[in-house]
Amino acid sequence: MRLKLVPDHTEIDFFKHARLTFGASVVAVIVSLVIWATVGLNFGIDFLGGTTIRTESAQPVDIGTYRGALDTLDLGDVSITEVFDPTFGPDRNVAMIRIQAQDAEQSVTPETVATIEAALRAAVPDIAFVSVESVGPKVSGELIRTAFIAVGASMAAILFYIWLRFEWQFSVGAVAALFHDIIVTIGLFSLLGIRFDLATIAALLTIIGYSINDTVVIFDRLRENLRKYKQTPLRDVMNLSVNETLSRTVMTSGTTLLALAAMLILGGDVIRSFVFAIFWGIIVGTYSSVFVAKNIVLYLGVTRDWSKKDKTGGNAFADVDA
Amino acid sequence: MLQIPLWRRLLIWGVVALGVVLALPNAFYSRVEQANDARISIERNGATPEAMMAAERWPAWLPSGLVNLGLDLRGGAHLLAEVQVEDVYAGRMDALWPELRDALRAVRDEVGTIRRVDEGGDALVVRLSDAAGLPRAMEVARALARPVVSLTGVGATDYAVSGSATDGGGAEIRVALSEEERRATDDRTIRQSLEIIRRRVDEVGTREPTIQRQGADRILIQVPGIGSADELKALIGTTAQLTFNPVVGRTGDPDQSVGARNVMLPAMDEPNTWYVVERTPVVTGEELVDAQPAFDQNGRPAVNFRFNPAGARKFGDYTAENIGSPFAIVLDEEVISAPVIQSHIPGGSGIITGNFTVEESTNLAVLLRAGALPAELTFLEERTIGPELGQDSIDAGRLASVVAFVAVLVVMGLSYGLFGWLANIALIFNVALIFGALSLIGATLTLPGIAGIVLTIGMAVDANVLTFERIREELKTARGPARAIELGYERALSAIVDANITTFIIAVILFTLGSGPVRGFAVTLGIGILTSVFTAIFVTRLMVVTWFERRRPKTIEV
């Protein structure tokens, strides 16, 4: 008995509801941009500067008590959140306290941290400080810049590579799909107020990597079919290519999501927002490979004269043998 | 058709075997770690029975390279420090002054009397009584400049000299470090700081500290196992500039004016007391050869020190000439004590007493032994991660990885039958190869790195899936299973290569621009891509071909 996620032969018309699917993506991107602009991202200390303290105590976290202990210290913006995780027992109560960067300091001074710890210890006697992290405003500014460069450089590199291996229309389609994935992920993070830090940037880049992987597989098949069926309309060749690779797309996304689901549920709260970003990105990335990237290629059209490239283009790696 | 030469088969299995052997120590992490530690301690401090026992727990002929655990998994402290490179400039000018003074005095009849003007900047300003002597004085000053040895500064000299006339018929020359020299000095300052931080951290003897230069003027310090970033800061953040200065006076009023070349310094242990000392020290900590914690004659903690011959001579001469005068021992702009010189001290050794605790005197000895930092450090980033949190993360990560792994194996087996199980064996080898490669290059595994491995487990099947799907398609059209397998591998290749190269580009970008945990993620992702492509197009294929050769099936089902 074989597990078949997708039937052997499918003839789904992926353009049938093109207006709906592509439109949904356009709307999602616009809505995400609006949310990003209005609600904004919940930046972590990596990007804002400041201090986070992770506390653990046997007593249930009463945010009011914590806040009361810190209010007198005049620290500016303090956020206190309780952390929940299925792996914590009843006597493990974890909270994250975030304090904004104190003015004109490179990073929060040990004295400040010591006063905070003393104040909390007075309020909750058995409290333990399992991690303390401070980032100065100077570094955080640079980190934002580096993050933008990283995302931009990845996009540019991919644009270039796809253009090199395929046609420019493909690389525009691929990068548009990536743009879609990134924006929609940022939109979701803004909407849910999930902390956005350096690890999230790494997640965004991973999404780029995964999504492009997916898109390239479809493009590769498209390139092959375009050579095979020279007279068939582009739209039909695209549908054929997506259908032929559908089983693989579902299988790979399925196993990847399965593995990530395990990490999401069991991997602990420290890494959860990171894994969540990738998990979400893979769903969006798979969607965009099927419904965004090729629509743009269809819109731009492709040069159908592949005759000269027949021998070199697609089989450039075919002589790599086991 | 489906032939793979023997040498290639051997090579493929050889690489797999190598990966497994290299990955093996990680399965016995704590045992191997203890054995490695014991071997290092035997090498350093000689053999003890306990160390020998611990060392024997892991056979020496097996590889013992381990994946380093990042701070987020092991707990420890992380600091990003910026070296205040400008601190050094003023000192360089102070050092130049006696030389310049002597040179100008030698031509006194041409330039008139000279006086150093203290203007608080990084430049050395000298006022001449006679403006007519300005060109000559500048010439003399320029003659002291030496060429800079650097790649970019060819033809440049280390000092830039400028001159101008001042009111009242005098003139001023201004000597400052040239742009090239500043750059060279900055570089030297960072290197020295790195070296001294390394020595200080090594003195404490923690395991596998990371001390790296980052960018132009930053140093990243990661020490696993240390209690907190504060502790680390106390160790490396202290400049530990020790000087011995002649005392001019002692006062309770910090606003009192002091002479031109004197400075007012607070006393470390006496409240409301300040010492006026000469700015130019007699001897500095640079000339120390040893410092050890000790006790003074009253049994209080103190630090014994010894000078090198040059320092000993200066110290001896000064004490011989100044019996009966007080003498300040200054550490980082604070007077530790100002004893009166009782007698000539010829041997070049002495003792520093103050209100120390035993811990403080031990620390001070460590700092003095390791040497002073050439410039002050400011800390831009500090992170402390408790060991319990790290252990929790490891446990959670391990559980999640195992569950993810088993789930993927089951799905693959159910979907592709025999081929799926062959791919699963390859997937197990793939994980072994990842760990083997990480151990080999001494990479650091971080929590995002574990996520990277889980992601790789999910994605590693992709190359296999691409091939199997292709074989399925080829089976519909091709002549016979052997041809279908061959064509499947051949035709899936361009998709596999293109898809993985793009992901690999991302991993490289992440590695170049990321830091810390993100970099750990990039490393596992990048290695995972390489190993998964290798296992899919070589290992799985070899297994499929071997199976096919033995059975010669008429039909196959993928």
Coordinates of N, CA and C in Angstrom, one line a residue, chain B residues 439-521:
Chain B
S439 N 32.2 18.4 12.8 CA 33.3 18.1 13.7 C 34.6 18.3 13.0
L440 N 34.7 18.0 11.8 CA 36.0 18.1 11.1 C 36.5 19.6 11.0
I441 N 35.5 20.5 10.7 CA 35.9 21.9 10.6 C 35.8 22.6 11.9
G442 N 35.4 21.8 12.9 CA 35.3 22.5 14.3 C 34.3 23.5 14.3
A443 N 33.2 23.3 13.6 CA 32.1 24.3 13.5 C 31.3 24.3 14.9
T444 N 30.6 25.4 15.1 CA 29.8 25.5 16.3 C 28.4 25.3 16.0
L445 N 27.8 24.4 16.8 CA 26.4 24.1 16.7 C 25.6 25.0 17.6
T446 N 24.6 25.8 17.0 CA 23.8 26.7 17.8 C 22.4 26.2 17.7
L447 N 21.5 26.8 18.5 CA 20.1 26.4 18.4 C 19.5 26.6 17.0
P448 N 19.7 27.7 16.4 CA 19.2 27.8 15.0 C 19.9 26.8 14.1
G449 N 21.1 26.4 14.5 CA 21.8 25.4 13.7 C 21.1 24.0 13.8
I450 N 20.5 23.7 15.0 CA 19.7 22.5 15.1 C 18.5 22.6 14.2
A451 N 17.9 23.8 14.2 CA 16.7 24.0 13.3 C 17.2 23.8 11.9
G452 N 18.4 24.2 11.6 CA 18.9 24.1 10.2 C 19.0 22.6 9.9
I453 N 19.5 21.8 10.8 CA 19.6 20.3 10.6 C 18.2 19.8 10.3
V454 N 17.2 20.2 11.2 CA 15.9 19.7 11.0 C 15.3 20.1 9.6
L455 N 15.6 21.3 9.3 CA 15.1 21.8 7.9 C 15.8 21.0 6.9
T456 N 17.1 20.7 7.1 CA 17.8 19.9 6.1 C 17.2 18.5 6.0
I457 N 16.9 17.9 7.1 CA 16.3 16.6 7.1 C 15.0 16.6 6.2
G458 N 14.2 17.6 6.4 CA 13.0 17.8 5.6 C 13.3 18.0 4.1
M459 N 14.3 18.8 3.8 CA 14.7 19.2 2.5 C 15.5 18.2 1.8
A460 N 16.3 17.4 2.6 CA 17.3 16.5 2.0 C 16.6 15.4 1.1
V461 N 15.4 15.1 1.4 CA 14.7 14.1 0.6 C 14.3 14.7 -0.7
D462 N 14.4 16.0 -0.8 CA 14.0 16.6 -2.1 C 14.7 16.1 -3.3
A463 N 16.0 16.0 -3.2 CA 16.7 15.5 -4.4 C 16.3 14.0 -4.7
N464 N 16.1 13.2 -3.7 CA 15.6 11.9 -3.9 C 14.2 11.9 -4.5
V465 N 13.3 12.7 -4.0 CA 12.0 12.8 -4.5 C 12.0 13.2 -5.9
L466 N 12.8 14.2 -6.3 CA 12.9 14.7 -7.7 C 13.2 13.5 -8.6
T467 N 14.2 12.7 -8.1 CA 14.7 11.6 -9.0 C 13.6 10.5 -9.1
F468 N 13.0 10.2 -7.9 CA 12.1 9.1 -7.9 C 10.8 9.4 -8.8
E469 N 10.4 10.7 -8.6 CA 9.3 11.1 -9.4 C 9.6 11.0 -10.9
R470 N 10.8 11.4 -11.2 CA 11.3 11.3 -12.6 C 11.3 9.9 -13.1
I471 N 11.9 9.0 -12.2 CA 11.9 7.6 -12.6 C 10.5 7.1 -12.9
R472 N 9.6 7.5 -12.0 CA 8.2 7.1 -12.2 C 7.7 7.5 -13.6
E473 N 8.0 8.8 -14.0 CA 7.6 9.2 -15.3 C 8.2 8.5 -16.4
E474 N 9.5 8.3 -16.2 CA 10.3 7.6 -17.3 C 9.8 6.2 -17.5
L475 N 9.3 5.5 -16.4 CA 8.8 4.2 -16.5 C 7.7 4.1 -17.4
K476 N 6.9 5.1 -17.5 CA 5.7 5.1 -18.4 C 6.2 5.0 -19.9
T477 N 7.3 5.7 -20.2 CA 7.7 5.8 -21.6 C 9.0 4.9 -21.9
A478 N 9.9 4.8 -21.0 CA 11.2 4.2 -21.3 C 11.1 2.7 -21.6
R479 N 12.2 2.2 -22.2 CA 12.3 0.8 -22.4 C 12.9 0.1 -21.3
G480 N 12.1 -0.4 -20.4 CA 12.7 -1.2 -19.3 C 13.1 -0.4 -18.1
P481 N 13.2 -1.0 -16.9 CA 13.5 -0.3 -15.7 C 14.9 0.3 -15.6
A482 N 15.8 -0.4 -16.2 CA 17.2 0.1 -16.1 C 17.3 1.4 -16.8
R483 N 16.7 1.5 -18.0 CA 16.8 2.7 -18.7 C 16.0 3.8 -18.0
A484 N 14.9 3.5 -17.4 CA 14.1 4.5 -16.6 C 14.9 5.0 -15.4
I485 N 15.6 4.1 -14.7 CA 16.4 4.6 -13.6 C 17.5 5.5 -14.1
E486 N 18.2 5.1 -15.2 CA 19.2 5.9 -15.7 C 18.7 7.3 -16.1
L487 N 17.7 7.3 -16.9 CA 17.1 8.6 -17.4 C 16.6 9.4 -16.2
G488 N 16.0 8.8 -15.3 CA 15.5 9.5 -14.1 C 16.6 10.3 -13.4
Y489 N 17.7 9.6 -13.2 CA 18.8 10.3 -12.5 C 19.4 11.4 -13.4
E490 N 19.5 11.1 -14.7 CA 20.1 12.0 -15.6 C 19.2 13.3 -15.7
R491 N 17.9 13.1 -15.9 CA 17.1 14.2 -16.2 C 16.7 15.0 -14.9
A492 N 16.8 14.4 -13.8 CA 16.4 15.2 -12.6 C 17.6 16.0 -12.1
L493 N 18.8 15.7 -12.7 CA 20.0 16.4 -12.2 C 20.0 17.9 -12.4
S494 N 19.5 18.4 -13.5 CA 19.6 19.9 -13.7 C 18.7 20.6 -12.7
A495 N 17.5 20.0 -12.4 CA 16.7 20.6 -11.4 C 17.3 20.6 -10.0
I496 N 17.9 19.4 -9.7 CA 18.6 19.3 -8.4 C 19.7 20.3 -8.2
V497 N 20.5 20.4 -9.3 CA 21.7 21.3 -9.2 C 21.2 22.8 -9.1
D498 N 20.3 23.2 -10.0 CA 19.9 24.5 -10.0 C 19.2 24.9 -8.6
A499 N 18.3 24.0 -8.2 CA 17.6 24.3 -6.9 C 18.6 24.4 -5.8
N500 N 19.6 23.5 -5.7 CA 20.5 23.6 -4.6 C 21.5 24.7 -4.6
I501 N 21.9 25.0 -5.8 CA 22.9 26.1 -5.9 C 22.2 27.4 -5.4
T502 N 21.0 27.6 -5.8 CA 20.3 28.9 -5.3 C 20.3 28.9 -3.8
T503 N 19.9 27.7 -3.2 CA 19.8 27.7 -1.7 C 21.2 27.9 -1.1
F504 N 22.2 27.3 -1.8 CA 23.6 27.4 -1.3 C 24.0 28.9 -1.3
I505 N 23.6 29.6 -2.3 CA 24.0 31.0 -2.4 C 23.5 31.7 -1.2
I506 N 22.2 31.4 -0.8 CA 21.7 32.0 0.4 C 22.5 31.7 1.7
A507 N 22.9 30.4 1.8 CA 23.7 30.0 2.9 C 25.0 30.8 3.0
V508 N 25.6 31.0 1.8 CA 26.9 31.7 1.8 C 26.6 33.2 2.3
I509 N 25.5 33.8 1.8 CA 25.3 35.2 2.2 C 25.0 35.3 3.6
L510 N 24.2 34.3 4.2 CA 23.9 34.3 5.6 C 25.2 34.2 6.4
F511 N 26.1 33.3 5.9 CA 27.4 33.1 6.6 C 28.2 34.4 6.6
T512 N 28.3 35.1 5.5 CA 29.1 36.3 5.3 C 28.6 37.4 6.2
L513 N 27.3 37.6 6.2 CA 26.8 38.7 6.9 C 26.3 38.5 8.3
G514 N 26.0 37.2 8.6 CA 25.5 36.9 9.9 C 26.5 36.8 11.0
S515 N 26.1 36.7 12.2 CA 27.0 36.5 13.3 C 26.4 35.6 14.3
G516 N 27.2 35.0 15.1 CA 26.8 34.1 16.2 C 25.9 33.0 15.8
P517 N 24.7 33.0 16.4 CA 23.8 31.9 16.1 C 23.4 31.8 14.6
V518 N 23.2 32.9 14.0 CA 22.8 33.0 12.6 C 23.8 32.3 11.7
R519 N 25.1 32.6 12.1 CA 26.2 32.0 11.3 C 26.2 30.5 11.5
G520 N 25.9 30.0 12.7 CA 25.8 28.6 13.0 C 24.7 28.0 12.1
F521 N 23.6 28.7 12.0 CA 22.6 28.2 11.1 C 23.0 28.1 9.7

